Structure formats: C-alpha cells, structure tokens
PDB file of C-alpha atoms in Angstrom:
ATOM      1  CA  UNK W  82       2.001  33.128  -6.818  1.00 46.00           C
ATOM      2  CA  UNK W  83       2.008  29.479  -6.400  1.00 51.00           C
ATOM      3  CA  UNK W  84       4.866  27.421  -4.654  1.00 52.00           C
ATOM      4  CA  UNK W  85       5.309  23.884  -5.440  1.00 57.00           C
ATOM      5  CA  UNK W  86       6.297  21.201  -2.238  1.00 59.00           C
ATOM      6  CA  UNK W  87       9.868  21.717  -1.290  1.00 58.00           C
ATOM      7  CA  UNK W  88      11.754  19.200   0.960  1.00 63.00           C
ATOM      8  CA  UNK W  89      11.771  19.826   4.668  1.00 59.00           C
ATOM      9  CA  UNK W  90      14.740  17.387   5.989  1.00 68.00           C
ATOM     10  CA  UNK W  91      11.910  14.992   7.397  1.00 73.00           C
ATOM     11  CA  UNK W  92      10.203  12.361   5.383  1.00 75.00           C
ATOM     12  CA  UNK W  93       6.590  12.168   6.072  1.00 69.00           C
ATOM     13  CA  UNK W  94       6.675   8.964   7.970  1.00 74.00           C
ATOM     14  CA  UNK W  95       9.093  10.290  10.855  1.00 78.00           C
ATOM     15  CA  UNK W  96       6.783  13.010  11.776  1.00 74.00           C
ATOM     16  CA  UNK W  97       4.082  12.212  14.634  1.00 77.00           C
ATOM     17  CA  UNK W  98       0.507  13.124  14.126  1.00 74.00           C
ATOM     18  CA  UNK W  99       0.782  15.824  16.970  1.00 78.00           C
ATOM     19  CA  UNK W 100       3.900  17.454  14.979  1.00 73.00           C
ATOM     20  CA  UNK W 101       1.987  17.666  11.759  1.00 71.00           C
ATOM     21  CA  UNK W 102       0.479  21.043  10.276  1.00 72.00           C
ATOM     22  CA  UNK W 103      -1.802  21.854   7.469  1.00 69.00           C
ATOM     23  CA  UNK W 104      -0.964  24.420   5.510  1.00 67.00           C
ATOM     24  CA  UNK W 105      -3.816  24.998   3.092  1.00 64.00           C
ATOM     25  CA  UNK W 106      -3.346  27.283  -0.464  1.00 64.00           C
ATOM     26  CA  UNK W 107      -5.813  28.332  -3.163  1.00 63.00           C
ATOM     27  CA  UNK W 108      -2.525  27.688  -5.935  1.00 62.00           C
ATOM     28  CA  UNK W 109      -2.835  31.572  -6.600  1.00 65.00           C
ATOM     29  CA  UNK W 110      -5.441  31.054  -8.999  1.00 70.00           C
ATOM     30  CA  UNK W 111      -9.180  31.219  -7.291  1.00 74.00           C
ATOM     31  CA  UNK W 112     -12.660  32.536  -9.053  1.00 77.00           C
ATOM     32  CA  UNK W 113     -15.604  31.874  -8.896  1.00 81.00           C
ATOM     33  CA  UNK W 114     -16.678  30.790 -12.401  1.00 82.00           C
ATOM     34  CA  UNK W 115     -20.447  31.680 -11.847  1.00 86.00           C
ATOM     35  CA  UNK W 116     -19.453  35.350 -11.721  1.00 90.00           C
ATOM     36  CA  UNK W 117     -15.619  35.633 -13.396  1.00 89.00           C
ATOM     37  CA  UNK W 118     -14.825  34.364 -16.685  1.00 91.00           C
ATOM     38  CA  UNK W 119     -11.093  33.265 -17.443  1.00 89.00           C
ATOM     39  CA  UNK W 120      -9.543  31.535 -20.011  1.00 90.00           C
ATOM     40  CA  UNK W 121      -5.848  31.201 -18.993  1.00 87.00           C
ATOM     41  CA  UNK W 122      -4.095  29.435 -16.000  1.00 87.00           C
ATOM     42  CA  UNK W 123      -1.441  30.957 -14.634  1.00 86.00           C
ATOM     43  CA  UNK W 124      -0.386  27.634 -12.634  1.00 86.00           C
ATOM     44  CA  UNK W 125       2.706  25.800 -12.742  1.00 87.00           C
ATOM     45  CA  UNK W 126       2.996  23.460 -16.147  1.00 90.00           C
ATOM     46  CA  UNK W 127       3.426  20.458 -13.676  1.00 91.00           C
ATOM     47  CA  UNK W 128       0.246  21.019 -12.565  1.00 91.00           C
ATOM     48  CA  UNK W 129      -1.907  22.642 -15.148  1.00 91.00           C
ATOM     49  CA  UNK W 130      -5.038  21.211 -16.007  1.00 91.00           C
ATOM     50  CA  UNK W 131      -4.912  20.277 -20.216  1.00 92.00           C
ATOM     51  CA  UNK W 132      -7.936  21.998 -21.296  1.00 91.00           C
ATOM     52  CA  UNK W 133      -5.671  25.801 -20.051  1.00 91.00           C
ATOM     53  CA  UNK W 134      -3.855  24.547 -23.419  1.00 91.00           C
ATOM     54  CA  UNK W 135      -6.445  22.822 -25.644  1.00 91.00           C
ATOM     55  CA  UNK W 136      -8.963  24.453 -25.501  1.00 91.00           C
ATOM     56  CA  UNK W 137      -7.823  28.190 -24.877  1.00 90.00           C
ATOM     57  CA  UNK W 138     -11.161  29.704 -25.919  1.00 93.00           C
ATOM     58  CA  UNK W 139     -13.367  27.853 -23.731  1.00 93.00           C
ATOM     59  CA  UNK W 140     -13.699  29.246 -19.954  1.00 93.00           C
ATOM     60  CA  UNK W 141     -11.741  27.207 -16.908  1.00 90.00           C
ATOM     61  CA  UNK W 142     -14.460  25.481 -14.636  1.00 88.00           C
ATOM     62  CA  UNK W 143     -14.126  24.064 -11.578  1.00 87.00           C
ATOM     63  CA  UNK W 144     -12.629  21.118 -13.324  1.00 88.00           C
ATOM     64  CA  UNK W 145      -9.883  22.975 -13.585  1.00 88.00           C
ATOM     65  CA  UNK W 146      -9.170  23.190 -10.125  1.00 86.00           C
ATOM     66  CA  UNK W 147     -10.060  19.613  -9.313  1.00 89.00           C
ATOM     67  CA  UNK W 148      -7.195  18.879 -11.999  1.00 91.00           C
ATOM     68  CA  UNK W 149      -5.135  21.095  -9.609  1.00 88.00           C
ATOM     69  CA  UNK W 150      -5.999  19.702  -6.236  1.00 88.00           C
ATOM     70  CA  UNK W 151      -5.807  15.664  -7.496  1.00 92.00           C
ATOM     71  CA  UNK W 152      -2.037  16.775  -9.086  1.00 92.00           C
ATOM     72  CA  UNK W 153      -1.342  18.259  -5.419  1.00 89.00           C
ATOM     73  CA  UNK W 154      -3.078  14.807  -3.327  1.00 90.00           C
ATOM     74  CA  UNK W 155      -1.582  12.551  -5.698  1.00 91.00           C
ATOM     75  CA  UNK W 156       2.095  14.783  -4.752  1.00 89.00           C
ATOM     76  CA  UNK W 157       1.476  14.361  -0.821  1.00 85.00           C
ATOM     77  CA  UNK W 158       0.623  10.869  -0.831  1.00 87.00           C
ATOM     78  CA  UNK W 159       2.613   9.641  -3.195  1.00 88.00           C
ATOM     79  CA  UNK W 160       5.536  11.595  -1.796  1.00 86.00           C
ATOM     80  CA  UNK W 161       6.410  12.928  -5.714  1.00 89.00           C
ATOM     81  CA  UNK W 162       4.805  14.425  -8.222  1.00 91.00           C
ATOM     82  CA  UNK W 163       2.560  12.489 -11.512  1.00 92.00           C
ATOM     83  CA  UNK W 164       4.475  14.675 -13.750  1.00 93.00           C
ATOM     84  CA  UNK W 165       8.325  14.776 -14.265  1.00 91.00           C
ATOM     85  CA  UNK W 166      10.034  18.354 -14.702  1.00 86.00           C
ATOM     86  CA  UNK W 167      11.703  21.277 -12.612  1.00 80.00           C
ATOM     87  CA  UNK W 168      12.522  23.180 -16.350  1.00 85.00           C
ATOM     88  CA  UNK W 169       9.672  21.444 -18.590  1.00 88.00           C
ATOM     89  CA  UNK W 170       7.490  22.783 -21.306  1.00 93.00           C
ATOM     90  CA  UNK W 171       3.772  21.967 -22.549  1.00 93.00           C
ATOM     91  CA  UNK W 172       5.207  19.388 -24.939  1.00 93.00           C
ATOM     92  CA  UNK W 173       6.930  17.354 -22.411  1.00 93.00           C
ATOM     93  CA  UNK W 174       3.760  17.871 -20.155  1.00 92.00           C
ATOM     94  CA  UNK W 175       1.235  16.591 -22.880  1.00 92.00           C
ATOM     95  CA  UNK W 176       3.229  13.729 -23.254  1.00 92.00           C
ATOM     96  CA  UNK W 177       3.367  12.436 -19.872  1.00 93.00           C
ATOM     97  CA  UNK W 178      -0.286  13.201 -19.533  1.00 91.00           C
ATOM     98  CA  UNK W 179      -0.943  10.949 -22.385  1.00 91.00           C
ATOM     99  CA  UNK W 180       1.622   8.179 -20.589  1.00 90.00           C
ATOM    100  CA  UNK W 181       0.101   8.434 -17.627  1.00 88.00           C
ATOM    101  CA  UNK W 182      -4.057   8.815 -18.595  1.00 86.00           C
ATOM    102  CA  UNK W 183      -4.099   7.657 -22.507  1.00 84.00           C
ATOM    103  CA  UNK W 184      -4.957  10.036 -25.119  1.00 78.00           C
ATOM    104  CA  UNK W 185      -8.566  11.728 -24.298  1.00 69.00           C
ATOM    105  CA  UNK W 186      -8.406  10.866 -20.431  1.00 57.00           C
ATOM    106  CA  UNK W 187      -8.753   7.143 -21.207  1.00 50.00           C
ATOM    107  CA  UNK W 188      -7.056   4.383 -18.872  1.00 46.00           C
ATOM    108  CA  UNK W 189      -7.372   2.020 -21.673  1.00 42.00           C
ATOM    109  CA  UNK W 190      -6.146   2.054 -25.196  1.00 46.00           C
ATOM    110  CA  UNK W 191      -8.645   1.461 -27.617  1.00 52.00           C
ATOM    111  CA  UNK W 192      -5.987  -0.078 -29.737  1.00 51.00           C
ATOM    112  CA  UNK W 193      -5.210  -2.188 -27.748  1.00 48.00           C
ATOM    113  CA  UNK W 194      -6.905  -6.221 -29.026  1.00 50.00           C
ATOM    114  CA  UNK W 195      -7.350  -7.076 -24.926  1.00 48.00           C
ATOM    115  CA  UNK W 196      -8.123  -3.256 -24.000  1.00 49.00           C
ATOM    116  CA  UNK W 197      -5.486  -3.502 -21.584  1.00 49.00           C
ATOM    117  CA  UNK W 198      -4.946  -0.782 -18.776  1.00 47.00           C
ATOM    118  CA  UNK W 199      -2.003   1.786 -19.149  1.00 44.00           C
ATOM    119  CA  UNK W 200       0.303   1.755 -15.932  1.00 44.00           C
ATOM    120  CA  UNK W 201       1.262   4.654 -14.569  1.00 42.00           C
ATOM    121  CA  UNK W 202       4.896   3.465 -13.389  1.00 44.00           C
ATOM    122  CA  UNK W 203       6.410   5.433 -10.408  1.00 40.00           C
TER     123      UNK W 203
END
C-alpha cells in the first residue's frame, strides 16, 4: 500500500539537519521487469506514470518508476505536489499532465509561431 506525504506540524525549513530522518519506500509497487511482467499500476492517480493508462498492453519499465520517484522529489522539494487532487480521476490527471508537460511529453508547443515554453505555474 502506498501513503502519500502527510503534514507533520513542522515546515521543512524549521527542522535542523541533525533532526531530519529518511524514511525511504518502494510506493508498494516494486519488480524487477527483467524477470516479472506487469501491465497495471496500482499507484496513486497523483502519481501514476501515463503510459499505466495509455498504453495498458505494453509492460511497465523502469520508466515507470522514475515517473514515480521524480512525482515524489518534485513533492519534497517543492513542498506540494505537480498534480492537483485528494478525490481526482484519470481525466483530471491527463489534463494537468498535458498543462504541465504539453501533449506527448513536450515542453514546447509545436503550435506555437515562437515555440514558446509551457510554464508549469505553482
């Protein structure tokens, strides 16, 4: 089962380097994909790589979990998560994947006449 970051009365700042502890998790969802094959992601929507929806009859990769890890670093530094949504659904996700990345993973919007960058505005 995975847990996602709760608030501890403390922001990060206020707590000395000697204080701090790592807690490290695998998000409930480790394999090897050299010797398991799986096709479904059982982690949170917030945090769910895109191609657990898109492309359900491929096999996760490793990708998949770098997905996971860069949603969880991008939560701890940032101090809140890329995506939006306690109650959400895979609509709502796909959408603010495509806000924050630009359809197909791209930063910049091919429609765009000076190929501006998308923003990602936290």
């Amino acid at each position: 089962m995975v847990y996602l970051p709760i608030w501890l009365g403390e922001a990060s700042e206020k707590i000395a380097l000697p204080e701090a502890r790592i807690i490290l998790s695998d998000f409930g969802e480790a394999f090897s994909p050299a010797q398991e094959t799986r096709y479904d992601s059982h982690t949170p929507l917030l945090i769910r790589p895109p191609e657990a929806r898109f492309e359900p009859n491929k096999p996760l990769t490793f990708s998949s979990d770098i997905w996971t890890l860069a949603c969880t670093i991008w939560d701890i530094i940032a101090q809140r998560p890329l995506f939006e949504g306690f109650l959400t659904n895979e609509d709502d996700m796909t959408c603010q994947q495509i806000d924050a990345f630009g359809k197909n993973g791209k930063h910049v919007e091919k429609d765009s006449p000076s190929g501006e960058s998308r923003h990602i505005n936290h």
